[in-house]
């Protein structure tokens, strides 16, 4: 039931108009009646828009491994590191900066076993038995590098392209560029780990200097997936409808008395959207309609995978319904930050995330969604080949692994490498900026042309350079 | 088609800037000429007021009408009295007019009724609370450091209160500028001037940076950028890494400006007191120390061995790196150690209770006795002076400043001396005249004096344009912090210069300028436009009507508190931590919630502003990110805003509060409806509206009518 049954019965057709169409229909109707000045660019910041050129990727799921997962224990096998285990960093590697000053510490071999998988024969460690089955869909970037040895700066770099806080995030840029196809849900959804946010907090999904409409929205399961979504306590559904009817009627009279005004009309439309969101968002996060097979696929039936699996399944449901950008965090505030006992820390997080991530890729694929959905995996940095304490690893922004799948990324490929022990990016090195340029390219943007004028500068995500990594493109 | 044209319109400026870039590269040699030619960098010349038109007695109207008449347009009729009062009350104090104020103004037929309203509002202490918020946007104010730990800045609020007070006391703007840039040098010994220099340190700060020299440079860059944007309307940021691509601003200009700040010491615990107060405090402290030294030594002799033993035991359970970090003296710790200490400090802290528990009964009795005796000296102990963030200069000769190639700290170019942007000194670098002051280089004072000197045309133009922007919804220059060649040209250049001249000749008082603008008929026009006016001037550049303005989040929240009779008018003091704003977030610690619940109903400007956890209600209504200077808020229209006003606790509590108040004050439903409209919308309901509201009340409680009123377009849009 739509509460927006105003004085004209023409509105009733809106009730039956599904999805985002209702907005367009309303806009058209308002324009018809002379209330909406045509071609007003600011009226609807989230209206869907085409990118600069046609592209495969329409949506993004960014699986963010907060704290910084070790590449040498997961996707970047280093036999030389095993060979040099217990020795000091050879002098040939020169000076290296780390957060905790472990440059003089001994090298620590990975305790993991690597094996080749799939037709591509990409090596993956035994921490990811399920994901290993997906390597032919994955493009592994083994030569990534960033700019800072600290968490918040690196979290900001990975999310916003700058180590300084307060710049717009990747998800904000994507929704700024593309709008959204589902107005019943936020365009840019963030599913944080229930244990805590990544270091640096909400600015990681902030809008920076972009309009607030582009910021990430925290979404959780249950009846109130989005803040302020629930009708206030003590107000019945019927009452909410009566109140909204009153508001709508008065707003239309108010507009009629004032003549065409895009902002007033847009605000009336926003109330309609709000109502739709209230009706539809709980359905999006309700997993009741998922089959037992699907739930099991994501590991919802097992203690160690149920939580992260649920969020991966939510991510699929959202992109399926046209949400533009979903960011799923793995790991609480400390997350993958294994300064001590990497075996325990990473072992638990890998067990929690391996099956759900593999399920996500396979599920997207069998539903025909993977081709249009770019899945990104990575943390803010990798970890040092040198030990910290006896069994931990320090932060390593000098060389680490990310991977991309679907959305026009070339599966079964390895791009770039680190040096013999995994300390620094070597051949085919790709800076975080290059990864950003590539992501924007996969979404159909010339990364230098997706800009926003702020304080006299035409700002962009890849402000300090960045080149599209051609080898990633399918 | 709409989408296509939108895309095109977004891409158009890109192409234009590309063309401009090429042009500038080709025409690099002519940059100096361009500098002289650009309107904003020329001296302000007070223009003659246009004549030959019917005059309203206010020169602003003459300037505006000259352009309207030339375009064949006429001004809109005046707004109604109710509309005017609601408009100006929100504009000046950020709160709605009360029904009594509405009645008084509607009934006041004296010719100066409007002027009296303006004077009343300008004299209200709420005026500063409203206008300080505009300034705080510009100076990236927040109460925390940002980054991982987002530590509270427990004394930042003194700067916020300083700004409120500066507006309320109508502090001349030139002095306001000097105090913020160089209060310590210009007015040594004046606590308010010290607090004002907090301006320079308001940006985010990564306290545990692994690169502390870079951390200092980031702070210097932040104050340089913000100074250029806020006071000069100049976008220097590009010139940090290379010569400005689109403005005749060489990279050296950036570092010459930065050099004014280079000697600064960043202080987070300045004593904001006068020198005699400082001396008295120091003397009292010395006396207290000498009186109690023996006792304190005796207490330490009992406590410290135990405390050290307990702490060492806890420390031994930490990692080797953490132990080393704790044992390293604080000033020698590197960034990683600072982080490690911050993360592990709570594991090794020894509470007094733990110490007491570990003592023998005899020791415990002795400690009790010693502490009792120490406590008897408490009245002699001087209270800690108020602390503030701000600047002083480091001792010794100022650190050298170098141009940094590509903006990289490790990439030093030639040394530069403090100096002003060459576009303002006829294209040639002119060394600044710097007179050292006691204990300080005098550099920032030289900068501050130049900013407000007749030689700089920007300061006055920029601030009058900001006032205009907030009164009319758009500045005469629509890019309020960018008066450069890429900014928008003024719609009324003579009016802008006339206002700038008026500001300076009137002693830089802002209230006089407010008054001038608000007394104009231009301000008092209706928002209703004739179809012809809309067709020929759709964006209202010529000001042939008033712009319909949407309230920002703060006035919306403050109004919800006010109309339900709950607004706590308490002024100033530490920021209020709401119950929902206290949790740990992304590496920051949980904060203690403000204990007194009455504080939760204070005005939004007094809410504690966390960089990493912003107030969701205000954020929904375009609260700007507090990390970069924000000269103009976005005004988005989104579904989450609708959800917030419909369903948030803020709205529900206001609806219930307001209906309870109405039920007590008014016996009949009809009287309640009347009062509800007057409270929420500043006008009585029409006959139709009254009837519809009464019909609504037959099925719905009064609180629902109130909630509905909060969601009307009319509630958030000012006519």
Short mmCIF file of C-alpha atoms in Angstrom, two decimals, chain B residues 129-512:
data_model
loop_
_atom_site.label_atom_id
_atom_site.label_comp_id
_atom_site.label_asym_id
_atom_site.label_seq_id
_atom_site.Cartn_x
_atom_site.Cartn_y
_atom_site.Cartn_z
CA UNK B 129 25.53 30.54 17.76
CA UNK B 130 24.03 30.68 14.29
CA UNK B 131 26.79 32.58 12.48
CA UNK B 132 29.70 30.88 14.23
CA UNK B 133 28.50 27.66 12.62
CA UNK B 134 29.09 29.15 9.16
CA UNK B 135 32.61 30.07 10.24
CA UNK B 136 33.30 26.66 11.79
CA UNK B 137 32.46 25.02 8.45
CA UNK B 138 35.09 27.18 6.85
CA UNK B 139 37.79 26.38 9.38
CA UNK B 140 37.21 22.55 9.48
CA UNK B 141 36.27 22.57 13.17
CA UNK B 142 35.92 19.30 15.10
CA UNK B 143 36.52 18.15 18.67
CA UNK B 144 38.79 15.20 17.84
CA UNK B 145 42.07 14.47 16.06
CA UNK B 146 40.79 12.02 13.45
CA UNK B 147 42.67 9.05 12.01
CA UNK B 148 42.77 5.82 13.99
CA UNK B 149 42.52 6.99 17.58
CA UNK B 150 40.43 10.09 16.93
CA UNK B 151 41.43 11.31 20.37
CA UNK B 152 39.25 14.03 21.92
CA UNK B 153 40.60 17.57 21.90
CA UNK B 154 39.19 18.43 25.28
CA UNK B 155 39.89 22.14 24.89
CA UNK B 156 38.94 22.74 21.24
CA UNK B 157 35.57 24.14 22.34
CA UNK B 158 37.26 27.29 23.61
CA UNK B 159 37.90 28.20 19.98
CA UNK B 160 34.24 27.47 19.14
CA UNK B 161 33.13 29.71 22.00
CA UNK B 162 35.64 32.35 20.91
CA UNK B 163 34.01 32.48 17.47
CA UNK B 164 30.50 32.68 18.95
CA UNK B 165 31.62 35.48 21.22
CA UNK B 166 33.39 37.28 18.37
CA UNK B 167 30.17 37.37 16.35
CA UNK B 168 28.04 38.35 19.32
CA UNK B 169 30.33 41.19 20.34
CA UNK B 170 30.65 42.30 16.70
CA UNK B 171 34.39 42.03 16.86
CA UNK B 172 35.76 43.98 13.89
CA UNK B 173 36.61 41.50 11.17
CA UNK B 174 40.17 42.77 10.71
CA UNK B 175 40.85 42.08 14.35
CA UNK B 176 39.13 38.68 14.06
CA UNK B 177 41.56 37.78 11.26
CA UNK B 178 44.64 39.04 13.09
CA UNK B 179 43.73 37.18 16.27
CA UNK B 180 43.32 33.86 14.48
CA UNK B 181 46.51 34.07 12.47
CA UNK B 182 48.70 35.80 15.01
CA UNK B 183 46.83 36.53 18.24
CA UNK B 184 49.87 35.48 20.26
CA UNK B 185 52.09 37.99 18.47
CA UNK B 186 49.60 40.82 18.08
CA UNK B 187 48.02 40.76 21.53
CA UNK B 188 50.45 39.01 23.86
CA UNK B 189 48.93 38.29 27.21
CA UNK B 190 45.35 38.36 25.98
CA UNK B 191 43.81 34.96 26.57
CA UNK B 192 41.14 35.32 23.87
CA UNK B 193 43.78 36.09 21.25
CA UNK B 194 45.68 32.96 22.25
CA UNK B 195 42.54 30.85 21.97
CA UNK B 196 41.91 32.36 18.52
CA UNK B 197 45.18 30.95 17.19
CA UNK B 198 43.60 27.52 17.65
CA UNK B 199 42.28 28.22 14.14
CA UNK B 200 45.59 27.00 12.75
CA UNK B 201 45.42 23.59 14.40
CA UNK B 202 41.79 22.66 13.80
CA UNK B 203 42.47 20.20 10.96
CA UNK B 204 42.87 16.46 11.40
CA UNK B 205 46.13 15.31 12.97
CA UNK B 206 47.65 11.85 12.95
CA UNK B 207 49.30 11.90 16.35
CA UNK B 208 50.95 8.50 15.96
CA UNK B 209 52.23 9.06 12.44
CA UNK B 210 55.23 6.94 11.53
CA UNK B 211 56.72 10.03 9.94
CA UNK B 212 56.60 12.87 12.44
CA UNK B 213 58.31 15.45 10.18
CA UNK B 214 55.64 14.66 7.57
CA UNK B 215 52.98 15.04 10.23
CA UNK B 216 54.27 18.55 10.98
CA UNK B 217 54.40 19.39 7.27
CA UNK B 218 50.81 18.15 6.81
CA UNK B 219 49.70 20.48 9.58
CA UNK B 220 51.58 23.42 8.05
CA UNK B 221 50.05 22.64 4.67
CA UNK B 222 46.61 22.42 6.22
CA UNK B 223 46.90 25.86 7.87
CA UNK B 224 48.32 27.39 4.70
CA UNK B 225 45.51 25.99 2.55
CA UNK B 226 42.82 27.00 5.01
CA UNK B 227 44.22 30.50 5.43
CA UNK B 228 44.22 31.02 1.66
CA UNK B 229 40.68 29.67 1.27
CA UNK B 230 39.04 31.25 4.29
CA UNK B 231 40.58 34.72 4.31
CA UNK B 232 41.69 35.22 0.72
CA UNK B 233 39.30 33.16 -1.38
CA UNK B 234 42.34 31.70 -3.08
CA UNK B 235 42.76 28.06 -4.03
CA UNK B 236 46.46 27.63 -3.53
CA UNK B 237 46.36 23.87 -2.94
CA UNK B 238 47.34 23.02 -6.53
CA UNK B 239 50.51 25.08 -6.22
CA UNK B 240 51.81 22.83 -3.47
CA UNK B 241 53.06 20.31 -6.01
CA UNK B 242 53.57 22.41 -9.15
CA UNK B 243 52.85 25.83 -10.60
CA UNK B 244 49.08 26.27 -10.61
CA UNK B 245 47.80 24.95 -13.92
CA UNK B 246 44.90 27.33 -14.19
CA UNK B 247 45.87 30.36 -12.17
CA UNK B 248 48.96 32.54 -12.44
CA UNK B 249 50.14 31.17 -9.10
CA UNK B 250 53.68 29.80 -9.14
CA UNK B 251 54.68 27.01 -6.80
CA UNK B 252 57.00 29.38 -4.93
CA UNK B 253 53.93 31.37 -3.84
CA UNK B 254 52.71 28.36 -1.93
CA UNK B 255 55.88 27.90 0.06
CA UNK B 256 56.34 31.64 0.56
CA UNK B 257 52.94 31.68 2.22
CA UNK B 258 53.72 28.52 4.18
CA UNK B 259 56.95 30.15 5.42
CA UNK B 260 54.91 32.58 7.56
CA UNK B 261 53.83 29.58 9.64
CA UNK B 262 57.13 27.70 9.59
CA UNK B 263 58.44 28.99 12.97
CA UNK B 264 55.21 28.01 14.73
CA UNK B 265 55.10 25.66 17.65
CA UNK B 266 51.88 23.68 17.80
CA UNK B 267 50.49 23.95 21.30
CA UNK B 268 47.75 21.77 22.70
CA UNK B 269 47.91 22.93 26.29
CA UNK B 270 48.31 26.69 26.24
CA UNK B 271 47.28 28.40 29.45
CA UNK B 272 44.61 30.80 28.27
CA UNK B 273 45.21 33.36 31.02
CA UNK B 274 46.77 36.82 31.37
CA UNK B 275 50.43 37.10 32.42
CA UNK B 276 49.53 38.22 35.97
CA UNK B 277 47.15 35.28 36.26
CA UNK B 278 49.84 32.96 34.99
CA UNK B 279 52.31 34.32 37.53
CA UNK B 280 49.81 34.00 40.33
CA UNK B 281 49.08 30.44 39.30
CA UNK B 282 52.75 29.51 39.14
CA UNK B 283 53.41 31.07 42.53
CA UNK B 284 50.46 29.32 44.13
CA UNK B 285 51.54 26.04 42.63
CA UNK B 286 55.08 26.47 43.92
CA UNK B 287 53.73 27.19 47.36
CA UNK B 288 51.42 24.20 47.31
CA UNK B 289 54.28 22.00 46.12
CA UNK B 290 56.61 23.11 48.87
CA UNK B 291 53.92 22.79 51.54
CA UNK B 292 53.07 19.26 50.53
CA UNK B 293 56.36 17.91 49.25
CA UNK B 294 57.15 15.99 52.42
CA UNK B 295 53.73 14.41 52.53
CA UNK B 296 53.76 13.49 48.89
CA UNK B 297 57.20 11.95 49.24
CA UNK B 298 55.98 9.85 52.14
CA UNK B 299 52.94 8.69 50.16
CA UNK B 300 55.13 7.82 47.21
CA UNK B 301 57.43 5.85 49.48
CA UNK B 302 54.49 3.66 50.45
CA UNK B 303 52.78 3.45 47.06
CA UNK B 304 55.44 3.52 44.41
CA UNK B 305 57.29 0.27 45.13
CA UNK B 306 53.97 -1.56 45.01
CA UNK B 307 52.80 0.28 41.93
CA UNK B 308 56.06 -0.43 40.09
CA UNK B 309 55.91 -4.08 41.06
CA UNK B 310 52.33 -4.46 39.83
CA UNK B 311 53.06 -2.55 36.63
CA UNK B 312 56.15 -4.62 35.88
CA UNK B 313 54.16 -7.79 36.36
CA UNK B 314 51.57 -6.57 33.87
CA UNK B 315 54.25 -5.33 31.48
CA UNK B 316 55.94 -8.72 31.46
CA UNK B 317 52.82 -10.21 29.91
CA UNK B 318 53.09 -7.90 26.87
CA UNK B 319 55.11 -8.59 23.74
CA UNK B 320 58.77 -7.72 23.57
CA UNK B 321 58.03 -4.79 21.22
CA UNK B 322 55.37 -3.44 23.55
CA UNK B 323 57.69 -3.72 26.56
CA UNK B 324 60.37 -1.84 24.69
CA UNK B 325 57.88 0.81 23.57
CA UNK B 326 56.76 1.42 27.17
CA UNK B 327 60.33 1.61 28.43
CA UNK B 328 61.32 4.11 25.75
CA UNK B 329 60.91 7.68 27.02
CA UNK B 330 57.88 9.23 25.39
CA UNK B 331 59.76 11.81 23.40
CA UNK B 332 61.99 9.13 21.89
CA UNK B 333 59.21 6.79 20.82
CA UNK B 334 58.66 6.34 17.11
CA UNK B 335 55.19 6.26 15.57
CA UNK B 336 54.83 2.53 15.88
CA UNK B 337 55.80 2.69 19.53
CA UNK B 338 53.34 5.52 20.16
CA UNK B 339 50.60 3.36 18.65
CA UNK B 340 51.67 0.32 20.61
CA UNK B 341 51.72 2.26 23.86
CA UNK B 342 48.30 3.70 23.14
CA UNK B 343 46.93 0.25 22.39
CA UNK B 344 48.44 -1.51 25.38
CA UNK B 345 48.40 1.23 28.00
CA UNK B 346 45.16 -0.02 29.50
CA UNK B 347 46.68 -3.46 30.06
CA UNK B 348 49.42 -2.14 32.32
CA UNK B 349 47.59 0.64 34.11
CA UNK B 350 47.61 0.11 37.89
CA UNK B 351 44.62 1.57 39.66
CA UNK B 352 44.76 3.08 43.14
CA UNK B 353 42.46 0.30 44.30
CA UNK B 354 44.91 -2.34 43.08
CA UNK B 355 47.74 -0.63 44.96
CA UNK B 356 45.73 -0.38 48.15
CA UNK B 357 44.75 -4.03 47.88
CA UNK B 358 48.40 -5.06 47.67
CA UNK B 359 49.42 -3.19 50.83
CA UNK B 360 49.65 -4.64 54.34
CA UNK B 361 47.08 -3.50 56.86
CA UNK B 362 49.69 -1.32 58.55
CA UNK B 363 50.73 0.32 55.31
CA UNK B 364 47.14 0.88 54.42
CA UNK B 365 46.41 2.66 57.68
CA UNK B 366 49.48 4.84 57.26
CA UNK B 367 48.55 5.68 53.66
CA UNK B 368 45.03 6.66 54.72
CA UNK B 369 46.42 8.99 57.32
CA UNK B 370 48.92 10.57 54.90
CA UNK B 371 46.27 11.09 52.27
CA UNK B 372 43.91 12.63 54.76
CA UNK B 373 46.61 15.12 55.72
CA UNK B 374 47.43 15.84 52.07
CA UNK B 375 43.77 16.47 51.37
CA UNK B 376 43.67 19.14 54.03
CA UNK B 377 45.91 21.20 51.72
CA UNK B 378 43.50 21.01 48.80
CA UNK B 379 42.16 24.52 49.36
CA UNK B 380 45.70 25.80 48.81
CA UNK B 381 46.06 24.05 45.52
CA UNK B 382 45.41 26.40 42.56
CA UNK B 383 42.99 25.14 39.94
CA UNK B 384 44.56 24.34 36.57
CA UNK B 385 44.18 27.35 34.26
CA UNK B 386 41.92 26.99 31.25
CA UNK B 387 43.78 25.16 28.49
CA UNK B 388 43.57 25.87 24.78
CA UNK B 389 45.04 24.82 21.46
CA UNK B 390 47.01 27.43 19.57
CA UNK B 391 50.33 28.66 18.32
CA UNK B 392 53.43 30.29 19.67
CA UNK B 393 56.76 30.42 17.87
CA UNK B 394 59.56 27.96 18.52
CA UNK B 395 62.58 29.55 20.18
CA UNK B 396 65.60 30.42 18.07
CA UNK B 397 65.84 31.51 14.46
CA UNK B 398 62.94 30.40 12.27
CA UNK B 399 63.36 27.06 10.51
CA UNK B 400 64.20 27.47 6.85
CA UNK B 401 61.45 26.86 4.32
CA UNK B 402 62.11 25.14 1.05
CA UNK B 403 60.06 24.68 -2.03
CA UNK B 404 59.21 20.99 -2.15
CA UNK B 405 59.34 19.41 -5.57
CA UNK B 406 56.04 17.61 -6.24
CA UNK B 407 55.12 18.57 -2.69
CA UNK B 408 57.35 15.82 -1.31
CA UNK B 409 59.12 16.48 1.95
CA UNK B 410 62.19 14.54 0.88
CA UNK B 411 62.48 16.53 -2.32
CA UNK B 412 63.82 19.92 -1.33
CA UNK B 413 64.08 22.68 -3.90
CA UNK B 414 65.40 26.20 -3.34
CA UNK B 415 64.91 28.00 -0.03
CA UNK B 416 62.10 30.55 0.00
CA UNK B 417 61.37 33.59 2.17
CA UNK B 418 57.95 34.58 3.51
CA UNK B 419 56.01 36.56 0.93
CA UNK B 420 52.56 37.20 -0.47
CA UNK B 421 51.04 35.72 -3.64
CA UNK B 422 52.54 37.57 -6.58
CA UNK B 423 49.18 38.11 -8.23
CA UNK B 424 48.51 40.55 -5.42
CA UNK B 425 51.87 42.29 -5.69
CA UNK B 426 51.76 43.22 -9.38
CA UNK B 427 53.25 39.95 -10.54
CA UNK B 428 56.57 40.33 -8.77
CA UNK B 429 57.60 38.66 -5.51
CA UNK B 430 57.86 41.29 -2.81
CA UNK B 431 59.55 40.23 0.43
CA UNK B 432 57.31 40.69 3.44
CA UNK B 433 58.34 43.26 6.02
CA UNK B 434 58.68 41.29 9.20
CA UNK B 435 59.25 42.88 12.58
CA UNK B 436 60.12 40.39 15.30
CA UNK B 437 58.15 40.66 18.52
CA UNK B 438 59.33 39.43 21.93
CA UNK B 439 59.69 35.62 21.89
CA UNK B 440 58.31 35.38 18.38
CA UNK B 441 59.44 35.86 14.81
CA UNK B 442 56.61 38.24 13.93
CA UNK B 443 56.01 36.37 10.71
CA UNK B 444 52.37 35.49 11.25
CA UNK B 445 51.68 39.02 12.45
CA UNK B 446 53.15 40.35 9.20
CA UNK B 447 50.88 38.00 7.27
CA UNK B 448 47.81 38.89 9.30
CA UNK B 449 48.37 42.62 8.95
CA UNK B 450 48.82 42.26 5.23
CA UNK B 451 45.65 40.19 4.87
CA UNK B 452 43.56 43.04 6.25
CA UNK B 453 45.66 45.85 4.76
CA UNK B 454 44.43 48.16 1.99
CA UNK B 455 47.03 46.47 -0.23
CA UNK B 456 45.01 43.24 -0.24
CA UNK B 457 41.67 43.59 -2.04
CA UNK B 458 40.50 40.08 -1.21
CA UNK B 459 39.83 39.98 2.54
CA UNK B 460 36.96 42.48 2.51
CA UNK B 461 35.47 41.22 -0.76
CA UNK B 462 35.56 37.63 0.44
CA UNK B 463 33.88 38.22 3.79
CA UNK B 464 31.10 40.50 2.51
CA UNK B 465 30.42 37.90 -0.15
CA UNK B 466 30.12 35.23 2.57
CA UNK B 467 27.60 37.35 4.45
CA UNK B 468 25.65 37.86 1.24
CA UNK B 469 25.76 34.13 0.51
CA UNK B 470 24.21 33.17 3.81
CA UNK B 471 21.52 35.87 3.62
CA UNK B 472 20.55 35.31 -0.01
CA UNK B 473 21.46 31.67 -0.57
CA UNK B 474 24.15 32.40 -3.10
CA UNK B 475 27.10 34.75 -3.03
CA UNK B 476 27.48 37.61 -5.48
CA UNK B 477 30.45 35.42 -6.33
CA UNK B 478 28.98 31.93 -6.44
CA UNK B 479 32.33 30.28 -5.60
CA UNK B 480 32.84 31.83 -2.18
CA UNK B 481 36.34 30.49 -1.51
CA UNK B 482 37.53 30.80 -5.10
CA UNK B 483 37.90 34.34 -6.36
CA UNK B 484 40.52 33.19 -8.88
CA UNK B 485 40.32 33.17 -12.64
CA UNK B 486 38.48 29.86 -12.55
CA UNK B 487 35.94 30.96 -9.98
CA UNK B 488 32.61 32.47 -10.98
CA UNK B 489 32.55 36.15 -11.86
CA UNK B 490 30.42 38.34 -9.61
CA UNK B 491 26.83 38.92 -10.69
CA UNK B 492 27.02 42.47 -9.29
CA UNK B 493 30.70 43.49 -9.23
CA UNK B 494 30.01 47.12 -8.29
CA UNK B 495 27.75 46.07 -5.45
CA UNK B 496 30.42 43.68 -4.18
CA UNK B 497 33.00 46.46 -4.16
CA UNK B 498 30.58 48.93 -2.64
CA UNK B 499 29.89 46.48 0.20
CA UNK B 500 33.61 45.82 0.66
CA UNK B 501 34.25 49.56 0.86
CA UNK B 502 31.41 49.97 3.33
CA UNK B 503 32.87 47.22 5.50
CA UNK B 504 36.30 48.82 5.67
CA UNK B 505 35.08 52.39 6.05
CA UNK B 506 32.67 51.25 8.76
CA UNK B 507 35.48 49.80 10.84
CA UNK B 508 35.03 46.19 9.65
CA UNK B 509 31.91 45.63 11.74
CA UNK B 510 29.85 42.78 10.40
CA UNK B 511 26.60 43.63 12.16
CA UNK B 512 26.45 46.89 10.22
#
